[in-house]
Structure formats: C-alpha cells, structure tokens
Amino acid sequence: MSPFAIIALVLILARAIAELWLSRLNQWHVRAHADEVPTTFCGMVDRPTYHRSINYTLAKSRFGDAVTVFDTALLIAILFTGVLPWAFGESAAAFGTSVFAVAGFLFGVGIALSIVSLPFGWYAQFRLEGRFGFNTTTTTTWVLDRLKGFLLAALLGFPLLTLVLKLIEWTGPSWWIWTAVVVIVFQLLLLLIAPAVIMPLFNKFTPLPEGSLRERLFALASRTDFPTRSIEVMDGSKRSQHSNAFFTGFGHFRKIVLFDTLVAQLTEPELESVLAHEIGHYKLHHVIKTMAASIVGEVVGFAAIAWLARQQWFYRAFGFEYHVGFAAANVAPAMLLPGLLAGTIIFWISPVIHIWSRRFEYDADAFARATTGEAQSLIEALHKLTKKNLSNLTPHPLYSSFYYSHPTLLERERALRSG
Ligand SMILES: [Zn+2]
C-alpha cells in the first residue's frame, strides 16, 4: 500500500471508531439517566414520554452503529480492492472514453451506491420510525420518492456532470475555476427554482387559510420587514409526524413554509415565535453567510481536486493508471475518489461547523425574543417539539457538541431566560 492509501485508510477507520465511540458514550449517558426523569425536566415531560424518548434514542443509536459499520466496510472494499479501476476499465472497453461515457460511468457508480443504501433507508423509515409512531409514509409514496429522486438526478445531475467533464477538456489547467463557477451558478439556480418546480413534486403546498393565525404571522413578517408573498402549509404529515418550519427561495420567490404537523402541534403565539426565529436567521444574514461559506468550501474543494488530479501517487494509491492531459477519462478518478472520501473529511470538519451553527441558533432565538417581546412562547414551543419528536433530553456533552447543529433544549432555554 502507498503512504497516501494508508493515510486514507487510517482516516476512514478513525472516523468509524470515533463514531462508534461517541455513540457508545451517548448510549451510556442516556441509560445512566434512564430510571428517573431528571429534575430539570420534571415539570415538562411525563414518565411514559421520557421512557419512550430514551427507547427511541437508543434504537436510533444502535441502528446508526450498524450503518456506520456497513458504510465503513463498503467504503474500504470499494477503495482498496481494485473494484473501481476494474469497473472503469470495463466501462471504457464497452463504451469508450468519450465525455458521455465517462459521465455515465461516474453517474453509474453514484446510482449503484444509492441502491446499496436503499434497504437501510427502508428499515429506518418503516421499522424504526414506524415502531415509535412517526412513520406515515406509504410504500407507494416511498417508492415514488426514490423514482423521482432518480429522475431528477438523471435530468439535472447527469447533464451537469457531462458539462463539468467537457469544461475540463476545454479549459485545461484552469478547469477548476470554471467548473466551480458553473457548479455554483447551477446550485443557485436550483435554489431559486426549487420552491416552484422541485418541491411541489414531493409535497402539496397550500396557502395558510384566512384567519387569526394568518393575520398574526403576516403582521410579524411586516413588523420585522421580511416581505413575503405567501405563507404556505406543507403536507409534511404525508411522510412523518416529525415537524418543522422553514423558508425557501429568495427575493421574489421567497415563501415561508410551515409543516402541517407543526401547525397542528403549536398554539398561535408559539407558531409566531418559531417563525420569528426563522426570520431571525434571515435578518441576521445567517442564510447568506452559510451560502458564502459553502461556496468558499466548494472552490477550495475543486482546487484540491485539480491539484490531486496532477499527482501520480494519488491515482496509484487506489489502483488507477495516471495519464497526463485533461481528457475526461484521465481526470475521472480524481473526481470520483474525493467524492468517495468527502464524507470522511467533512466528518472531521463538522464539529467546527456545528459550533458556528449553534451560535446562529442562539442569535436567532434572541432575535425571536426581541421581536415578540417575550421568551415564554418559544420555550413552550421548544418543549412541545422536543416531546413530540421524542428528542434525546440527556445527550452526552461531548456527543452533542460534536454532532448537534442546534444547542440542546437546556442550553437554549437557559440562554432565552437570561440576558
Ligand atoms: Zn434555527
């Protein structure tokens, strides 16, 4: 094995060990608090709900462990058994090395990997979520979702992949700049059209009916200078009892979306505080900052890929042959391998990103408190959502600081009550 292959293998194994260890730590912490409802939550959650949340947390955690072991074994098998160079050779022999053929090969690998993970997705939805009463997805909806996802990938992803490979051939050494620009513009366009074109493929959106809730939320939107054309209710209950709120699109296309499950679970003041929190993300420029950070991340990523694509040792480490030049077939392994390793790299960066995102959550909470003039409704809303979603009330601190994009309930409540 080459030194680089060994480094990659160590990173992959270290990730798996860290994931399993953190999960074990968290399971142990949850079990240690399982007998009695911790005093902090006594007034908030009853015993049966608390125990259900513990069982749900442990069941999800054990399932996550199985997925970790499987994914790690699969990734190691794909990277180090020579199956990729072999498949690439077979594909080249059968379909040639045109841009279309190479894009087809890369696309095929992606599809194959997503097919392998289908049973896990099925189990998570129908068994795990089903056991705790969250699943409302029918088999038909689930199958149709997968088919629509595949069609979207074929209609949008495949042409983009082809264009990227073409760009590499056309522009040579500076390809990564052009590619980054094209991919980023494509993503922004997608973000723009998603609310109008893509999301309706999966869900039904209906304007929030006339009434006091609608008046209240529009009043909040205008008070916070957040012009919105519509507030819509999405039939989230078509798939799950979990609830959420978000806004989507920009400028002219912007709309606020509430899950029907959320509308059913919360009172009007609570919904107002949740929406104020979401508007906070927008007004405090969290959306733009997150987008800017991901654009920077992508440019760095493409630059790294372009650099790797010129390193012989990189190809050799995974059993590929290195050919000088910018033909699609030469660069394809340099596109594929970082794609496969991306999850491992992002895993090690994610705790830092989460520190950032938790700070945004605190700021959005403070914004909601300032605009609604009170903290109690948001706290009530968080309590209800925590109970309804059977969220883990006692995560291990190391676990939550590594994985959580939001502060824990206790942390948010403390911040909302103070200052
Ligand atoms: Zn938030």
Short mmCIF file of N, CA, C and O in Angstrom, two decimals, residues 78 84 102-117 150 153 161 336 340:
data_model
loop_
_atom_site.label_atom_id
_atom_site.label_comp_id
_atom_site.label_asym_id
_atom_site.label_seq_id
_atom_site.Cartn_x
_atom_site.Cartn_y
_atom_site.Cartn_z
N ILE A 78 -14.60 -0.72 -1.60
CA ILE A 78 -14.62 -0.02 -2.88
C ILE A 78 -13.25 0.60 -3.19
O ILE A 78 -12.77 0.52 -4.32
N LEU A 84 -12.91 -0.44 -8.40
CA LEU A 84 -13.17 0.76 -9.20
C LEU A 84 -12.33 0.80 -10.48
O LEU A 84 -12.89 1.00 -11.56
N VAL A 102 -17.73 8.62 -19.90
CA VAL A 102 -17.11 8.79 -18.58
C VAL A 102 -18.13 9.33 -17.58
O VAL A 102 -18.21 8.86 -16.44
N ALA A 103 -18.94 10.30 -18.04
CA ALA A 103 -20.01 10.82 -17.16
C ALA A 103 -20.95 9.69 -16.78
O ALA A 103 -21.39 9.59 -15.63
N GLY A 104 -21.26 8.83 -17.74
CA GLY A 104 -22.13 7.69 -17.49
C GLY A 104 -21.55 6.77 -16.43
O GLY A 104 -22.27 6.29 -15.54
N PHE A 105 -20.23 6.55 -16.50
CA PHE A 105 -19.58 5.69 -15.52
C PHE A 105 -19.69 6.30 -14.12
O PHE A 105 -20.09 5.63 -13.16
N LEU A 106 -19.36 7.60 -14.00
CA LEU A 106 -19.41 8.27 -12.69
C LEU A 106 -20.84 8.24 -12.15
O LEU A 106 -21.07 7.96 -10.97
N PHE A 107 -21.79 8.53 -13.02
CA PHE A 107 -23.19 8.53 -12.62
C PHE A 107 -23.61 7.14 -12.16
O PHE A 107 -24.29 6.98 -11.14
N GLY A 108 -23.15 6.13 -12.90
CA GLY A 108 -23.48 4.74 -12.57
C GLY A 108 -22.97 4.35 -11.19
O GLY A 108 -23.67 3.68 -10.42
N VAL A 109 -21.75 4.80 -10.86
CA VAL A 109 -21.20 4.49 -9.53
C VAL A 109 -22.08 5.11 -8.45
O VAL A 109 -22.42 4.47 -7.45
N GLY A 110 -22.49 6.37 -8.68
CA GLY A 110 -23.37 7.05 -7.72
C GLY A 110 -24.68 6.31 -7.53
O GLY A 110 -25.15 6.10 -6.41
N ILE A 111 -25.28 5.88 -8.65
CA ILE A 111 -26.56 5.16 -8.57
C ILE A 111 -26.38 3.83 -7.84
O ILE A 111 -27.18 3.47 -6.97
N ALA A 112 -25.29 3.13 -8.17
CA ALA A 112 -25.04 1.83 -7.52
C ALA A 112 -24.94 2.00 -6.01
O ALA A 112 -25.52 1.23 -5.24
N LEU A 113 -24.23 3.04 -5.59
CA LEU A 113 -24.06 3.27 -4.15
C LEU A 113 -25.39 3.61 -3.48
O LEU A 113 -25.67 3.18 -2.36
N SER A 114 -26.23 4.39 -4.18
CA SER A 114 -27.50 4.75 -3.53
C SER A 114 -28.45 3.55 -3.50
O SER A 114 -29.26 3.42 -2.58
N ILE A 115 -28.31 2.62 -4.46
CA ILE A 115 -29.14 1.40 -4.42
C ILE A 115 -28.73 0.53 -3.22
O ILE A 115 -29.57 -0.02 -2.52
N VAL A 116 -27.41 0.46 -2.98
CA VAL A 116 -26.93 -0.34 -1.85
C VAL A 116 -27.49 0.17 -0.52
O VAL A 116 -27.78 -0.61 0.39
N SER A 117 -27.69 1.50 -0.43
CA SER A 117 -28.14 2.05 0.86
C SER A 117 -29.67 2.03 0.99
O SER A 117 -30.20 2.38 2.05
N PHE A 150 -34.37 9.69 -8.51
CA PHE A 150 -33.53 9.17 -9.58
C PHE A 150 -33.72 9.98 -10.87
O PHE A 150 -32.75 10.35 -11.54
N ALA A 153 -31.99 13.28 -10.60
CA ALA A 153 -30.54 13.10 -10.74
C ALA A 153 -30.19 12.92 -12.22
O ALA A 153 -29.20 13.47 -12.71
N LEU A 161 -22.79 16.89 -14.79
CA LEU A 161 -21.56 16.09 -14.77
C LEU A 161 -20.90 16.11 -16.15
O LEU A 161 -19.68 16.29 -16.28
N LEU A 336 -13.85 11.08 -8.86
CA LEU A 336 -14.55 10.01 -8.15
C LEU A 336 -14.02 9.81 -6.73
O LEU A 336 -14.79 9.74 -5.77
N LEU A 340 -15.80 10.07 -2.95
CA LEU A 340 -15.98 8.97 -2.00
C LEU A 340 -15.38 9.30 -0.64
O LEU A 340 -15.85 8.83 0.38
#
